Amino acid sequence: MQQQKRQPELVEGNLPVFVFPTELIFYADDQSTHKQVLTLYNPYEFALKFKVLCTTPNKYVVVDAAGAVKPQCCVDIVIRHRDIRPCHYGMIDKFRLQVSEQSQRKALGRKEVIAMLLPTAKEQQKEEEEKRIKEHLTESIFFEQTLCQPEHRIASSGPSLLTVFLGIVCIAALMLPTLGEVDSLVPLYLHLSVNQKLVAAYVLGLITMVILRT
């Protein structure tokens, strides 16, 4: 029954891909930014395979450039900039995350993430380069990354109260009945659609990753 419900969504290239963040900014004078993390979240009820492609794979090391994500789970992809030279300042690179169902080879969806190396983390220069990123619409050629060994992520401070509150709200939203349920005692105006619950599940996944990193 579940297979019949989700089958119409499995159209090549049409499956939404949830990735955070959507931009990677590396700073040459800040070594802590030379390694960053992309989080790929799977809010669906079936497992996904993923592959990371890059326009300039010689400049980056991607840890676990291919793998799988279980249903309602997420995976971290570590990206390290390994060529911090002035000649690369301001150049826009792209990563493309392609996902497919485990039993199929065709790409059901894809998401592009922009990467840029800047000489310094000055706020004014950051704003100028972000404007350039938004205006950058040229086509790019992607290449497969070589698989590398996983690395440990550095722990940070504890989660904020706002993060915890948003997590509780998302959990409450997922527990509310879905539109169309007749036997529920909950008022009709509290019934949520499938798309609303999908958004709540996605946000909850991001909040979970924020809490796990602290």
Short mmCIF file of C-alpha atoms in Angstrom, two decimals:
data_model
loop_
_atom_site.label_atom_id
_atom_site.label_comp_id
_atom_site.label_asym_id
_atom_site.label_seq_id
_atom_site.Cartn_x
_atom_site.Cartn_y
_atom_site.Cartn_z
CA MET A 1 0.00 0.00 0.00
CA GLN A 2 2.81 2.45 0.89
CA GLN A 3 4.64 1.55 -2.32
CA GLN A 4 1.58 2.49 -4.39
CA LYS A 5 1.18 5.84 -2.61
CA ARG A 6 4.74 7.07 -3.14
CA GLN A 7 5.37 5.63 -6.59
CA PRO A 8 4.03 8.69 -8.51
CA GLU A 9 6.60 10.89 -6.73
CA LEU A 10 9.54 8.82 -7.96
CA VAL A 11 9.95 10.72 -11.23
CA GLU A 12 13.49 11.24 -12.45
CA GLY A 13 14.84 14.64 -11.36
CA ASN A 14 11.67 15.76 -9.54
CA LEU A 15 12.31 14.55 -5.98
CA PRO A 16 13.08 17.46 -3.58
CA VAL A 17 16.53 17.17 -1.98
CA PHE A 18 17.00 18.68 1.49
CA VAL A 19 20.57 19.90 2.17
CA PHE A 20 21.90 22.31 4.78
CA PRO A 21 23.66 24.66 4.32
CA THR A 22 23.25 25.68 0.67
CA GLU A 23 26.44 27.78 0.59
CA LEU A 24 29.97 27.01 1.80
CA ILE A 25 32.29 29.96 2.45
CA PHE A 26 35.94 29.16 3.23
CA TYR A 27 38.31 31.82 4.61
CA ALA A 28 42.03 31.56 3.97
CA ASP A 29 42.95 33.32 7.23
CA ASP A 30 40.63 31.15 9.37
CA GLN A 31 41.76 27.53 9.47
CA SER A 32 38.60 26.46 11.30
CA THR A 33 36.59 27.15 8.13
CA HIS A 34 38.77 24.97 5.91
CA LYS A 35 36.65 21.95 6.92
CA GLN A 36 32.87 22.25 6.75
CA VAL A 37 29.88 19.90 6.99
CA LEU A 38 26.94 19.40 4.66
CA THR A 39 23.89 17.66 6.14
CA LEU A 40 21.71 15.62 3.78
CA TYR A 41 18.30 14.79 5.26
CA ASN A 42 15.93 12.06 4.06
CA PRO A 43 12.35 12.85 5.21
CA TYR A 44 10.85 10.11 3.05
CA GLU A 45 9.64 6.64 3.99
CA PHE A 46 12.17 4.89 1.77
CA ALA A 47 15.98 4.78 1.77
CA LEU A 48 18.01 6.94 -0.61
CA LYS A 49 21.43 6.57 -2.20
CA PHE A 50 23.46 9.74 -2.68
CA LYS A 51 26.51 10.84 -4.62
CA VAL A 52 28.48 14.10 -4.36
CA LEU A 53 29.89 15.65 -7.54
CA CYS A 54 32.07 18.76 -7.83
CA THR A 55 33.12 21.15 -10.57
CA THR A 56 36.73 21.25 -9.25
CA PRO A 57 37.42 18.00 -7.36
CA ASN A 58 41.17 18.69 -7.24
CA LYS A 59 40.56 21.55 -4.76
CA TYR A 60 38.47 19.61 -2.23
CA VAL A 61 38.44 16.43 -0.21
CA VAL A 62 34.96 15.00 0.31
CA VAL A 63 34.54 12.44 3.09
CA ASP A 64 31.99 9.77 2.15
CA ALA A 65 31.22 11.20 -1.30
CA ALA A 66 28.71 8.38 -1.87
CA GLY A 67 26.51 6.39 0.46
CA ALA A 68 22.96 5.83 1.67
CA VAL A 69 20.50 7.58 3.98
CA LYS A 70 17.89 5.58 5.87
CA PRO A 71 14.26 6.76 5.96
CA GLN A 72 13.62 9.69 8.33
CA CYS A 73 17.38 10.01 8.94
CA CYS A 74 20.21 12.29 7.90
CA VAL A 75 23.91 12.00 7.12
CA ASP A 76 26.85 14.40 7.46
CA ILE A 77 29.21 14.95 4.53
CA VAL A 78 32.54 16.55 5.50
CA ILE A 79 34.13 18.80 2.85
CA ARG A 80 37.70 20.03 3.26
CA HIS A 81 39.34 22.73 1.12
CA ARG A 82 42.86 21.53 0.41
CA ASP A 83 44.21 24.22 -1.95
CA ILE A 84 44.24 27.52 -0.04
CA ARG A 85 46.08 29.73 -2.53
CA PRO A 86 45.47 33.38 -3.50
CA CYS A 87 44.80 32.39 -7.12
CA HIS A 88 41.58 30.70 -5.96
CA TYR A 89 40.19 33.73 -4.07
CA GLY A 90 36.70 34.69 -5.23
CA MET A 91 36.29 31.71 -7.56
CA ILE A 92 32.85 30.05 -7.38
CA ASP A 93 32.76 26.26 -7.29
CA LYS A 94 29.72 24.02 -7.11
CA PHE A 95 28.86 20.74 -5.44
CA ARG A 96 25.94 18.69 -6.70
CA LEU A 97 24.21 16.12 -4.50
CA GLN A 98 22.35 13.49 -6.51
CA VAL A 99 19.93 11.09 -4.82
CA SER A 100 18.27 7.93 -6.09
CA GLU A 101 16.26 5.07 -4.69
CA GLN A 102 18.41 2.13 -3.59
CA SER A 103 16.81 -0.22 -6.10
CA GLN A 104 17.24 2.17 -9.05
CA ARG A 105 20.07 3.90 -10.86
CA LYS A 106 18.30 6.98 -12.21
CA ALA A 107 18.75 10.25 -10.28
CA LEU A 108 15.43 11.06 -8.62
CA GLY A 109 16.61 14.49 -7.45
CA ARG A 110 19.59 16.81 -7.22
CA LYS A 111 20.65 19.87 -5.25
CA GLU A 112 23.52 22.28 -5.90
CA VAL A 113 25.63 23.89 -3.19
CA ILE A 114 27.91 26.84 -3.98
CA ALA A 115 31.42 27.05 -2.49
CA MET A 116 33.84 29.98 -2.43
CA LEU A 117 37.25 30.75 -0.94
CA LEU A 118 37.80 34.27 0.45
CA PRO A 119 41.04 35.78 1.79
CA THR A 120 39.51 37.12 5.02
CA ALA A 121 36.33 36.90 7.08
CA LYS A 122 35.61 40.65 7.09
CA GLU A 123 31.87 41.25 7.20
CA GLN A 124 31.79 43.80 4.37
CA GLN A 125 33.66 41.57 1.96
CA LYS A 126 31.43 38.64 2.94
CA GLU A 127 28.30 40.57 1.96
CA GLU A 128 29.79 41.54 -1.41
CA GLU A 129 30.73 37.96 -2.24
CA GLU A 130 27.31 36.66 -1.21
CA LYS A 131 25.75 39.02 -3.76
CA ARG A 132 28.02 37.57 -6.43
CA ILE A 133 26.94 34.07 -5.45
CA LYS A 134 23.26 34.90 -5.90
CA GLU A 135 23.96 36.37 -9.35
CA HIS A 136 26.01 33.37 -10.49
CA LEU A 137 23.82 31.29 -12.83
CA THR A 138 26.33 29.77 -15.28
CA GLU A 139 26.29 26.05 -16.11
CA SER A 140 29.07 23.89 -14.71
CA ILE A 141 30.58 20.46 -15.38
CA PHE A 142 30.59 18.06 -12.42
CA PHE A 143 33.05 15.26 -11.65
CA GLU A 144 32.89 12.42 -9.15
CA GLN A 145 34.85 12.76 -5.91
CA THR A 146 37.19 10.08 -4.61
CA LEU A 147 35.97 8.37 -1.45
CA CYS A 148 37.89 9.21 1.72
CA GLN A 149 37.91 7.97 5.29
CA PRO A 150 35.35 9.53 7.67
CA GLU A 151 36.54 12.15 10.14
CA HIS A 152 35.35 13.15 13.59
CA ARG A 153 33.49 16.42 14.02
CA ILE A 154 34.59 18.93 16.66
CA ALA A 155 32.05 19.43 19.43
CA SER A 156 30.62 22.90 20.13
CA SER A 157 28.58 24.52 22.88
CA GLY A 158 25.14 23.33 24.04
CA PRO A 159 21.89 24.04 22.16
CA SER A 160 19.95 27.26 22.81
CA LEU A 161 16.50 27.39 24.38
CA LEU A 162 15.06 28.52 21.04
CA THR A 163 16.47 25.42 19.35
CA VAL A 164 14.93 23.15 21.98
CA PHE A 165 11.60 24.99 21.76
CA LEU A 166 11.48 24.64 17.96
CA GLY A 167 12.24 20.94 18.31
CA ILE A 168 9.32 20.50 20.72
CA VAL A 169 7.01 22.36 18.33
CA CYS A 170 8.04 20.11 15.42
CA ILE A 171 7.50 16.96 17.49
CA ALA A 172 4.05 18.21 18.51
CA ALA A 173 3.22 18.93 14.86
CA LEU A 174 4.21 15.40 13.83
CA MET A 175 1.99 13.95 16.57
CA LEU A 176 -1.10 15.84 15.38
CA PRO A 177 -3.53 13.91 13.13
CA THR A 178 -3.32 14.16 9.36
CA LEU A 179 -6.03 15.73 7.22
CA GLY A 180 -8.64 13.11 6.37
CA GLU A 181 -8.55 11.23 9.67
CA VAL A 182 -12.19 10.95 10.77
CA ASP A 183 -11.90 9.14 14.11
CA SER A 184 -9.59 11.70 15.72
CA LEU A 185 -10.74 13.62 18.83
CA VAL A 186 -8.51 16.58 17.92
CA PRO A 187 -10.34 19.62 16.42
CA LEU A 188 -10.28 19.79 12.63
CA TYR A 189 -8.29 23.04 12.55
CA LEU A 190 -5.36 21.21 14.22
CA HIS A 191 -5.23 18.56 11.50
CA LEU A 192 -2.10 19.03 9.37
CA SER A 193 -1.50 18.16 5.73
CA VAL A 194 1.18 15.70 4.60
CA ASN A 195 3.30 18.56 3.22
CA GLN A 196 3.13 20.43 6.55
CA LYS A 197 4.29 17.32 8.40
CA LEU A 198 7.09 16.84 5.86
CA VAL A 199 8.34 20.36 6.55
CA ALA A 200 8.12 19.73 10.30
CA ALA A 201 10.12 16.51 9.90
CA TYR A 202 12.78 18.30 7.84
CA VAL A 203 13.13 21.12 10.39
CA LEU A 204 13.26 18.57 13.21
CA GLY A 205 16.08 16.79 11.42
CA LEU A 206 18.09 20.01 11.14
CA ILE A 207 17.49 20.81 14.80
CA THR A 208 18.56 17.28 15.77
CA MET A 209 21.85 17.72 13.90
CA VAL A 210 22.43 21.08 15.64
CA ILE A 211 21.90 19.43 19.03
CA LEU A 212 24.13 16.45 18.17
CA ARG A 213 26.97 18.78 17.13
CA THR A 214 26.98 20.51 20.51
#
